Coordinates of N, CA, C and O in Angstrom, one line a residue:
M153 N 45.9 4.3 -21.2 CA 45.2 3.4 -20.4 C 43.7 3.9 -20.3 O 43.4 5.0 -20.0
A154 N 42.8 2.9 -20.4 CA 41.4 3.3 -20.4 C 41.0 3.6 -18.9 O 41.5 3.0 -18.0
T155 N 40.0 4.5 -18.8 CA 39.5 4.8 -17.5 C 38.6 3.7 -17.0 O 37.7 3.3 -17.7
P156 N 38.8 3.2 -15.8 CA 37.9 2.1 -15.3 C 36.5 2.7 -15.0 O 36.3 3.8 -14.8
T157 N 35.6 1.8 -15.1 CA 34.2 2.2 -14.9 C 33.6 1.6 -13.6 O 32.5 1.9 -13.3
K158 N 34.4 0.8 -12.9 CA 33.9 0.3 -11.6 C 35.1 -0.1 -10.8 O 36.2 -0.3 -11.4
N159 N 34.9 -0.2 -9.5 CA 36.0 -0.7 -8.6 C 36.2 -2.2 -8.8 O 35.3 -2.9 -8.9
T160 N 37.5 -2.6 -8.9 CA 37.8 -4.0 -9.0 C 38.3 -4.5 -7.7 O 38.8 -3.8 -6.9
A161 N 38.1 -5.8 -7.5 CA 38.6 -6.4 -6.2 C 40.1 -6.3 -6.1 O 40.8 -6.5 -7.0
M162 N 40.5 -6.0 -4.9 CA 41.9 -6.0 -4.5 C 42.2 -7.1 -3.6 O 41.4 -7.4 -2.6
Y163 N 43.3 -7.8 -3.8 CA 43.6 -9.0 -2.9 C 44.9 -8.7 -2.2 O 45.9 -8.2 -2.8
Y164 N 45.0 -9.1 -1.0 CA 46.2 -9.1 -0.2 C 46.6 -10.6 0.0 O 45.9 -11.4 0.7
P165 N 47.6 -11.1 -0.8 CA 47.8 -12.5 -0.9 C 47.9 -13.3 0.5 O 47.3 -14.3 0.6
W166 N 48.6 -12.7 1.5 CA 48.8 -13.4 2.7 C 47.4 -13.6 3.4 O 47.2 -14.6 4.0
H167 N 46.6 -12.6 3.3 CA 45.3 -12.7 3.9 C 44.3 -13.6 3.1 O 43.7 -14.5 3.7
H168 N 44.2 -13.3 1.8 CA 43.2 -13.9 1.0 C 43.5 -15.4 0.6 O 42.7 -16.2 0.4
F169 N 44.8 -15.6 0.4 CA 45.2 -16.9 -0.1 C 46.0 -17.8 0.9 O 46.2 -19.0 0.5
V170 N 46.3 -17.3 2.0 CA 47.0 -18.2 3.0 C 46.2 -18.2 4.3 O 45.7 -19.3 4.7
L171 N 46.1 -17.1 5.0 CA 45.5 -17.1 6.3 C 44.0 -17.4 6.3 O 43.6 -18.2 7.1
L172 N 43.3 -16.8 5.5 CA 41.8 -17.0 5.4 C 41.5 -18.5 5.0 O 40.7 -19.1 5.7
P173 N 42.1 -19.0 4.0 CA 41.8 -20.5 3.7 C 42.2 -21.4 4.8 O 41.5 -22.4 5.1
L174 N 43.4 -21.1 5.5 CA 43.8 -22.0 6.6 C 42.8 -21.9 7.7 O 42.4 -22.9 8.3
A175 N 42.3 -20.7 8.0 CA 41.3 -20.5 9.1 C 40.0 -21.2 8.7 O 39.3 -21.8 9.5
L176 N 39.6 -21.1 7.4 CA 38.4 -21.8 7.0 C 38.6 -23.3 7.1 O 37.6 -24.0 7.6
L177 N 39.7 -23.8 6.7 CA 39.9 -25.3 6.8 C 39.9 -25.7 8.3 O 39.4 -26.8 8.6
M178 N 40.6 -25.0 9.1 CA 40.6 -25.3 10.5 C 39.2 -25.3 11.1 O 38.9 -26.2 11.9
A179 N 38.4 -24.3 10.8 CA 37.1 -24.2 11.3 C 36.3 -25.4 10.8 O 35.5 -26.0 11.6
G180 N 36.4 -25.7 9.5 CA 35.6 -26.8 9.0 C 36.0 -28.1 9.6 O 35.2 -29.0 9.9
Y181 N 37.3 -28.3 9.7 CA 37.9 -29.6 10.3 C 37.4 -29.7 11.8 O 37.0 -30.8 12.2
A182 N 37.5 -28.6 12.5 CA 37.1 -28.7 13.9 C 35.6 -29.0 14.1 O 35.2 -29.8 14.9
V183 N 34.8 -28.4 13.3 CA 33.4 -28.6 13.3 C 33.1 -30.1 12.9 O 32.3 -30.8 13.5
L184 N 33.7 -30.5 11.9 CA 33.5 -31.9 11.4 C 33.9 -32.9 12.5 O 33.2 -33.9 12.8
R185 N 35.1 -32.7 13.1 CA 35.5 -33.6 14.2 C 34.5 -33.5 15.4 O 34.3 -34.5 16.0
Y186 N 34.0 -32.3 15.7 CA 33.1 -32.2 16.8 C 31.8 -33.0 16.5 O 31.2 -33.6 17.4
T187 N 31.3 -32.9 15.2 CA 30.1 -33.6 14.9 C 30.2 -35.1 15.1 O 29.2 -35.8 15.3
K188 N 31.4 -35.6 14.9 CA 31.6 -37.1 15.1 C 31.5 -37.5 16.5 O 31.2 -38.6 16.8
V189 N 31.9 -36.6 17.5 CA 31.9 -36.9 18.9 C 30.8 -36.2 19.6 O 30.7 -36.4 20.8
A190 N 29.9 -35.5 18.9 CA 28.8 -34.7 19.6 C 27.9 -35.7 20.3 O 27.6 -36.8 19.8
G191 N 27.4 -35.3 21.4 CA 26.5 -36.2 22.2 C 27.2 -37.0 23.2 O 26.6 -37.4 24.2
D192 N 28.5 -37.2 23.0 CA 29.3 -37.9 24.0 C 29.6 -37.0 25.2 O 29.8 -35.8 25.0
D193 N 29.6 -37.5 26.3 CA 29.9 -36.7 27.5 C 31.3 -37.1 28.0 O 31.5 -37.7 29.1
D194 N 32.3 -36.7 27.2 CA 33.7 -37.0 27.6 C 34.6 -35.8 27.3 O 34.2 -34.9 26.6
Q195 N 35.8 -36.0 27.6 CA 36.8 -34.9 27.5 C 37.0 -34.6 26.0 O 37.1 -33.4 25.6
I196 N 37.1 -35.6 25.1 CA 37.3 -35.4 23.7 C 36.2 -34.6 23.1 O 36.5 -33.6 22.3
A197 N 35.0 -34.9 23.4 CA 33.8 -34.1 22.8 C 33.9 -32.6 23.3 O 33.7 -31.7 22.5
R198 N 34.2 -32.4 24.6 CA 34.3 -31.0 25.0 C 35.5 -30.3 24.4 O 35.4 -29.1 24.1
L199 N 36.6 -31.0 24.2 CA 37.8 -30.4 23.6 C 37.5 -30.0 22.2 O 37.8 -28.9 21.8
W200 N 36.9 -30.9 21.4 CA 36.6 -30.6 20.0 C 35.5 -29.5 19.9 O 35.5 -28.7 19.0
F201 N 34.6 -29.5 20.8 CA 33.6 -28.4 20.8 C 34.3 -27.0 21.0 O 34.0 -26.1 20.4
T202 N 35.2 -27.0 22.0 CA 35.9 -25.8 22.3 C 36.8 -25.3 21.1 O 36.8 -24.2 20.7
V203 N 37.5 -26.3 20.5 CA 38.3 -26.0 19.3 C 37.5 -25.5 18.2 O 37.8 -24.5 17.5
A204 N 36.3 -26.2 17.9 CA 35.4 -25.8 16.8 C 34.9 -24.4 17.1 O 34.8 -23.5 16.2
A205 N 34.5 -24.1 18.3 CA 33.9 -22.8 18.6 C 35.0 -21.7 18.5 O 34.7 -20.6 17.9
L206 N 36.2 -21.9 19.0 CA 37.2 -20.9 18.8 C 37.6 -20.7 17.4 O 37.9 -19.6 16.9
A207 N 37.6 -21.8 16.6 CA 38.0 -21.7 15.2 C 36.9 -20.9 14.4 O 37.2 -20.0 13.6
V208 N 35.7 -21.2 14.7 CA 34.6 -20.4 14.0 C 34.6 -19.0 14.4 O 34.4 -18.1 13.6
I209 N 34.7 -18.7 15.7 CA 34.8 -17.3 16.2 C 36.0 -16.6 15.6 O 35.9 -15.5 15.1
G210 N 37.2 -17.3 15.6 CA 38.4 -16.7 15.0 C 38.2 -16.4 13.5 O 38.6 -15.3 13.0
L211 N 37.6 -17.3 12.8 CA 37.3 -17.0 11.4 C 36.4 -15.8 11.2 O 36.6 -15.0 10.3
G212 N 35.3 -15.8 12.0 CA 34.4 -14.6 11.9 C 35.1 -13.3 12.2 O 34.9 -12.3 11.4
V213 N 35.9 -13.3 13.2 CA 36.7 -12.0 13.5 C 37.6 -11.7 12.4 O 37.7 -10.5 12.0
L214 N 38.3 -12.7 11.9 CA 39.2 -12.4 10.8 C 38.5 -11.8 9.6 O 39.0 -10.9 9.0
L215 N 37.4 -12.4 9.3 CA 36.6 -11.8 8.1 C 36.1 -10.4 8.4 O 36.1 -9.6 7.5
M216 N 35.6 -10.1 9.6 CA 35.1 -8.8 9.8 C 36.1 -7.7 10.0 O 35.9 -6.6 9.5
L217 N 37.2 -8.0 10.7 CA 38.1 -7.0 11.0 C 39.0 -6.6 9.8 O 39.6 -5.5 9.7
R218 N 39.2 -7.5 8.8 CA 40.1 -7.3 7.8 C 39.8 -6.0 7.0 O 40.7 -5.3 6.6
Q219 N 38.5 -5.7 6.8 CA 38.2 -4.5 6.1 C 37.8 -3.3 7.0 O 37.8 -2.2 6.6
H220 N 37.3 -3.7 8.2 CA 36.8 -2.6 9.1 C 37.9 -1.5 9.3 O 37.6 -0.3 9.1
Y221 N 39.1 -1.9 9.6 CA 40.1 -0.9 9.9 C 40.5 -0.1 8.6 O 40.7 1.1 8.6
A222 N 40.6 -0.9 7.5 CA 41.0 -0.2 6.3 C 40.0 0.8 5.8 O 40.3 1.9 5.4
L223 N 38.7 0.4 5.9 CA 37.7 1.3 5.5 C 37.5 2.5 6.4 O 37.3 3.7 6.0
Q224 N 37.7 2.3 7.7 CA 37.6 3.4 8.6 C 38.8 4.4 8.4 O 38.6 5.6 8.4
L225 N 40.0 3.9 8.1 CA 41.1 4.8 7.8 C 40.9 5.5 6.5 O 41.1 6.7 6.3
Q226 N 40.3 4.8 5.5 CA 40.1 5.4 4.2 C 39.0 6.5 4.3 O 39.1 7.5 3.6
D227 N 38.0 6.3 5.1 CA 37.0 7.3 5.3 C 37.6 8.6 5.9 O 37.3 9.7 5.4
R228 N 38.5 8.5 6.8 CA 39.2 9.7 7.4 C 40.1 10.3 6.3 O 40.1 11.6 6.2
I229 N 40.8 9.5 5.5 CA 41.6 10.1 4.5 C 40.8 10.8 3.4 O 41.2 11.9 2.9
C230 N 39.7 10.2 3.1 CA 38.8 10.8 2.1 C 38.3 12.2 2.6 O 38.2 13.1 1.8
R231 N 37.9 12.3 3.8 CA 37.5 13.5 4.4 C 38.6 14.6 4.3 O 38.4 15.7 3.9
L232 N 39.8 14.2 4.6 CA 40.9 15.1 4.5 C 41.2 15.5 3.1 O 41.5 16.6 2.8
E233 N 41.0 14.6 2.2 CA 41.2 14.9 0.7 C 40.3 15.9 0.3 O 40.6 16.9 -0.4
V234 N 39.0 15.7 0.6 CA 38.0 16.7 0.2 C 38.2 18.1 0.9 O 38.1 19.1 0.2
R235 N 38.6 18.1 2.1 CA 38.9 19.3 2.8 C 40.1 20.1 2.1 O 40.0 21.3 1.8
Q236 N 41.1 19.3 1.8 CA 42.3 19.9 1.1 C 41.9 20.4 -0.3 O 42.3 21.5 -0.6
R237 N 41.2 19.6 -1.1 CA 40.9 20.0 -2.4 C 39.9 21.2 -2.4 O 40.1 22.1 -3.2
Y238 N 39.0 21.2 -1.5 CA 38.0 22.3 -1.4 C 38.8 23.6 -1.1 O 38.5 24.7 -1.7
F239 N 39.7 23.5 -0.1 CA 40.5 24.7 0.2 C 41.3 25.2 -0.9 O 41.4 26.4 -1.2
E240 N 42.0 24.2 -1.6 CA 42.8 24.6 -2.7 C 42.1 25.3 -3.9 O 42.6 26.2 -4.5
V241 N 40.9 24.8 -4.2 CA 40.1 25.4 -5.3 C 39.3 26.6 -4.9 O 39.0 27.4 -5.8
S242 N 38.9 26.7 -3.7 CA 38.0 27.8 -3.3 C 38.6 28.8 -2.4 O 38.2 29.9 -2.3
G243 N 39.7 28.4 -1.7 CA 40.4 29.3 -0.8 C 39.6 29.4 0.5 O 40.0 30.2 1.4
Q244 N 38.6 28.6 0.7 CA 37.8 28.7 2.0 C 37.9 27.3 2.7 O 38.1 26.3 2.0
R245 N 37.7 27.3 4.0 CA 37.7 26.1 4.7 C 36.4 25.3 4.4 O 35.3 25.8 4.2
F246 N 36.5 24.0 4.5 CA 35.4 23.1 4.2 C 34.6 22.7 5.4 O 33.5 22.3 5.4
A247 N 35.2 23.0 6.6 CA 34.6 22.6 7.9 C 33.1 23.1 8.0 O 32.3 22.3 8.5
P248 N 32.7 24.3 7.7 CA 31.3 24.7 7.8 C 30.4 23.8 7.0 O 29.3 23.5 7.5
L249 N 30.8 23.5 5.8 CA 30.0 22.6 4.9 C 30.0 21.2 5.4 O 29.0 20.5 5.4
E250 N 31.2 20.8 5.9 CA 31.3 19.4 6.3 C 30.4 19.0 7.4 O 29.9 17.9 7.5
K251 N 30.1 20.0 8.3 CA 29.2 19.7 9.4 C 27.7 19.4 8.9 O 27.0 18.8 9.6
Q252 N 27.4 19.9 7.7 CA 26.1 19.7 7.2 C 26.0 18.5 6.3 O 24.9 18.1 5.8
L253 N 27.1 17.8 6.0 CA 27.2 16.7 5.1 C 27.4 15.4 5.8 O 28.1 15.3 6.8
T254 N 26.9 14.3 5.2 CA 27.2 13.0 5.7 C 28.4 12.5 5.1 O 28.9 13.0 4.1
L255 N 29.0 11.4 5.6 CA 30.2 10.8 5.0 C 29.9 10.3 3.6 O 30.7 10.5 2.7
S256 N 28.7 9.8 3.4 CA 28.4 9.3 2.0 C 28.4 10.5 1.0 O 28.8 10.3 -0.1
Q257 N 27.9 11.6 1.4 CA 27.9 12.8 0.6 C 29.3 13.2 0.3 O 29.6 13.6 -0.9
I258 N 30.1 13.2 1.3 CA 31.5 13.7 1.1 C 32.3 12.7 0.2 O 33.0 13.1 -0.7
L259 N 32.0 11.4 0.3 CA 32.6 10.4 -0.5 C 32.2 10.6 -2.0 O 33.0 10.4 -2.9
S260 N 31.0 11.0 -2.2 CA 30.5 11.3 -3.5 C 31.1 12.6 -4.1 O 31.4 12.7 -5.3
L261 N 31.3 13.6 -3.2 CA 31.9 14.9 -3.7 C 33.3 14.7 -4.1 O 33.8 15.4 -5.0
R262 N 34.0 13.7 -3.6 CA 35.4 13.6 -3.9 C 35.6 13.1 -5.4 O 36.7 13.1 -5.9
L263 N 34.5 12.6 -6.0 CA 34.6 12.1 -7.3 C 34.4 13.3 -8.4 O 34.6 13.1 -9.5
A264 N 34.1 14.5 -7.9 CA 33.9 15.6 -8.7 C 35.3 16.2 -9.1 O 36.2 16.2 -8.3
G265 N 35.3 16.8 -10.3 CA 36.5 17.5 -10.7 C 36.7 18.8 -9.9 O 35.8 19.3 -9.2
D266 N 37.9 19.4 -9.9 CA 38.2 20.6 -9.1 C 37.3 21.7 -9.4 O 36.9 22.5 -8.6
A267 N 37.0 21.9 -10.7 CA 36.2 23.1 -11.1 C 34.8 23.1 -10.6 O 34.2 24.1 -10.3
E268 N 34.2 21.9 -10.4 CA 32.9 21.8 -10.0 C 32.7 21.5 -8.5 O 31.6 21.6 -8.0
L269 N 33.8 21.2 -7.8 CA 33.7 20.8 -6.4 C 33.1 21.9 -5.5 O 32.1 21.6 -4.8
P270 N 33.5 23.1 -5.5 CA 32.9 24.1 -4.6 C 31.4 24.3 -4.8 O 30.7 24.3 -3.8
A271 N 31.0 24.5 -6.0 CA 29.5 24.7 -6.2 C 28.7 23.4 -5.9 O 27.6 23.5 -5.3
L272 N 29.3 22.3 -6.2 CA 28.6 21.0 -5.9 C 28.5 20.8 -4.4 O 27.5 20.3 -3.9
A273 N 29.5 21.1 -3.7 CA 29.6 21.0 -2.2 C 28.5 21.9 -1.6 O 27.8 21.5 -0.7
Q274 N 28.4 23.2 -2.1 CA 27.4 24.1 -1.6 C 26.0 23.5 -1.9 O 25.1 23.6 -1.0
A275 N 25.8 23.0 -3.1 CA 24.5 22.5 -3.4 C 24.1 21.3 -2.6 O 23.0 21.1 -2.2
A276 N 25.1 20.4 -2.4 CA 24.9 19.2 -1.5 C 24.4 19.6 -0.1 O 23.6 19.0 0.4
A277 N 25.1 20.7 0.4 CA 24.7 21.1 1.8 C 23.4 21.8 1.8 O 22.6 21.5 2.7
T278 N 23.1 22.7 0.9 CA 21.9 23.5 1.0 C 20.7 22.7 0.5 O 19.6 22.8 1.1
E279 N 20.9 21.9 -0.5 CA 19.7 21.1 -1.1 C 19.6 19.7 -0.5 O 18.7 19.0 -0.9
K280 N 20.5 19.4 0.4 CA 20.5 18.0 1.0 C 20.4 16.9 0.0 O 19.6 16.0 0.0
L281 N 21.4 17.0 -1.0 CA 21.4 16.1 -2.1 C 21.9 14.7 -1.6 O 22.7 14.6 -0.7
S282 N 21.3 13.7 -2.1 CA 21.7 12.3 -1.8 C 23.0 12.0 -2.5 O 23.3 12.7 -3.5
P283 N 23.8 11.0 -2.1 CA 25.0 10.7 -2.8 C 24.8 10.4 -4.3 O 25.6 10.8 -5.1
K284 N 23.7 9.7 -4.6 CA 23.4 9.4 -6.0 C 23.1 10.7 -6.8 O 23.5 10.9 -7.9
D285 N 22.4 11.7 -6.1 CA 22.1 12.9 -6.8 C 23.4 13.7 -7.0 O 23.5 14.4 -8.1
I286 N 24.3 13.7 -6.1 CA 25.6 14.4 -6.2 C 26.3 13.8 -7.4 O 26.8 14.5 -8.3
Q287 N 26.4 12.5 -7.5 CA 27.1 11.8 -8.6 C 26.4 12.1 -9.9 O 27.1 12.2 -10.9
A288 N 25.1 12.2 -9.9 CA 24.4 12.5 -11.2 C 24.8 13.9 -11.7 O 24.7 14.2 -12.9
R289 N 25.1 14.8 -10.8 CA 25.4 16.2 -11.2 C 26.9 16.4 -11.6 O 27.2 17.4 -12.1
I290 N 27.7 15.4 -11.4 CA 29.1 15.5 -11.7 C 29.3 15.4 -13.2 O 28.8 14.5 -13.8
T291 N 30.0 16.4 -13.8 CA 30.2 16.4 -15.2 C 31.7 15.9 -15.5 O 32.0 15.3 -16.5
D292 N 32.6 16.3 -14.6 CA 34.0 15.9 -14.7 C 34.3 14.9 -13.7 O 34.8 15.1 -12.6
F293 N 33.9 13.6 -14.0 CA 34.0 12.5 -13.0 C 35.4 12.1 -12.8 O 36.1 11.7 -13.8
Q294 N 35.9 12.1 -11.6 CA 37.3 11.7 -11.2 C 37.2 10.3 -10.5 O 37.0 10.3 -9.3
F295 N 37.3 9.3 -11.3 CA 37.1 7.9 -10.7 C 38.2 7.6 -9.7 O 39.4 8.0 -9.9
D296 N 37.8 6.9 -8.6 CA 38.8 6.5 -7.6 C 39.1 5.0 -7.7 O 38.2 4.2 -7.3
A297 N 40.2 4.6 -8.2 CA 40.5 3.2 -8.4 C 41.3 2.6 -7.2 O 41.6 1.5 -7.2
M298 N 41.5 3.5 -6.2 CA 42.3 3.0 -5.1 C 41.5 2.7 -3.8 O 42.0 2.2 -2.8
R299 N 40.2 2.9 -3.8 CA 39.4 2.6 -2.7 C 39.2 1.1 -2.5 O 39.0 0.4 -3.4
V300 N 39.4 0.7 -1.2 CA 39.3 -0.8 -1.0 C 37.8 -1.2 -1.1 O 36.9 -0.5 -0.7

């Protein structure tokens, strides 16, 4: 199997193909119905405004939260992965270096092979390397196909 060169989109069928389209349709329908009665000062206009507002807010929340939690969890797991790998290959704790590194730097370090991880982590901390600089120094690139 060929090594991938970039992350590909991952789909969760219930979210992407059922819930999200239904929420989009509901928001669109509610806004459309409200525009037909907008300007009227009656119960129907107020009802459709409320339904449209709730549908649009619900759609926005659905879109924003779907990845927020997954990415936050993945960031924690990635930190743990680098800590574990660093300890396994160097025999030392990663915590002193981790305090000097940003999350982006740590996420870049996890793409390095085991042999180059300790030296690259030291260089990233002491030289304040950017994530792009870290990735440019990687010779044994370990691509991550599982990141959301």
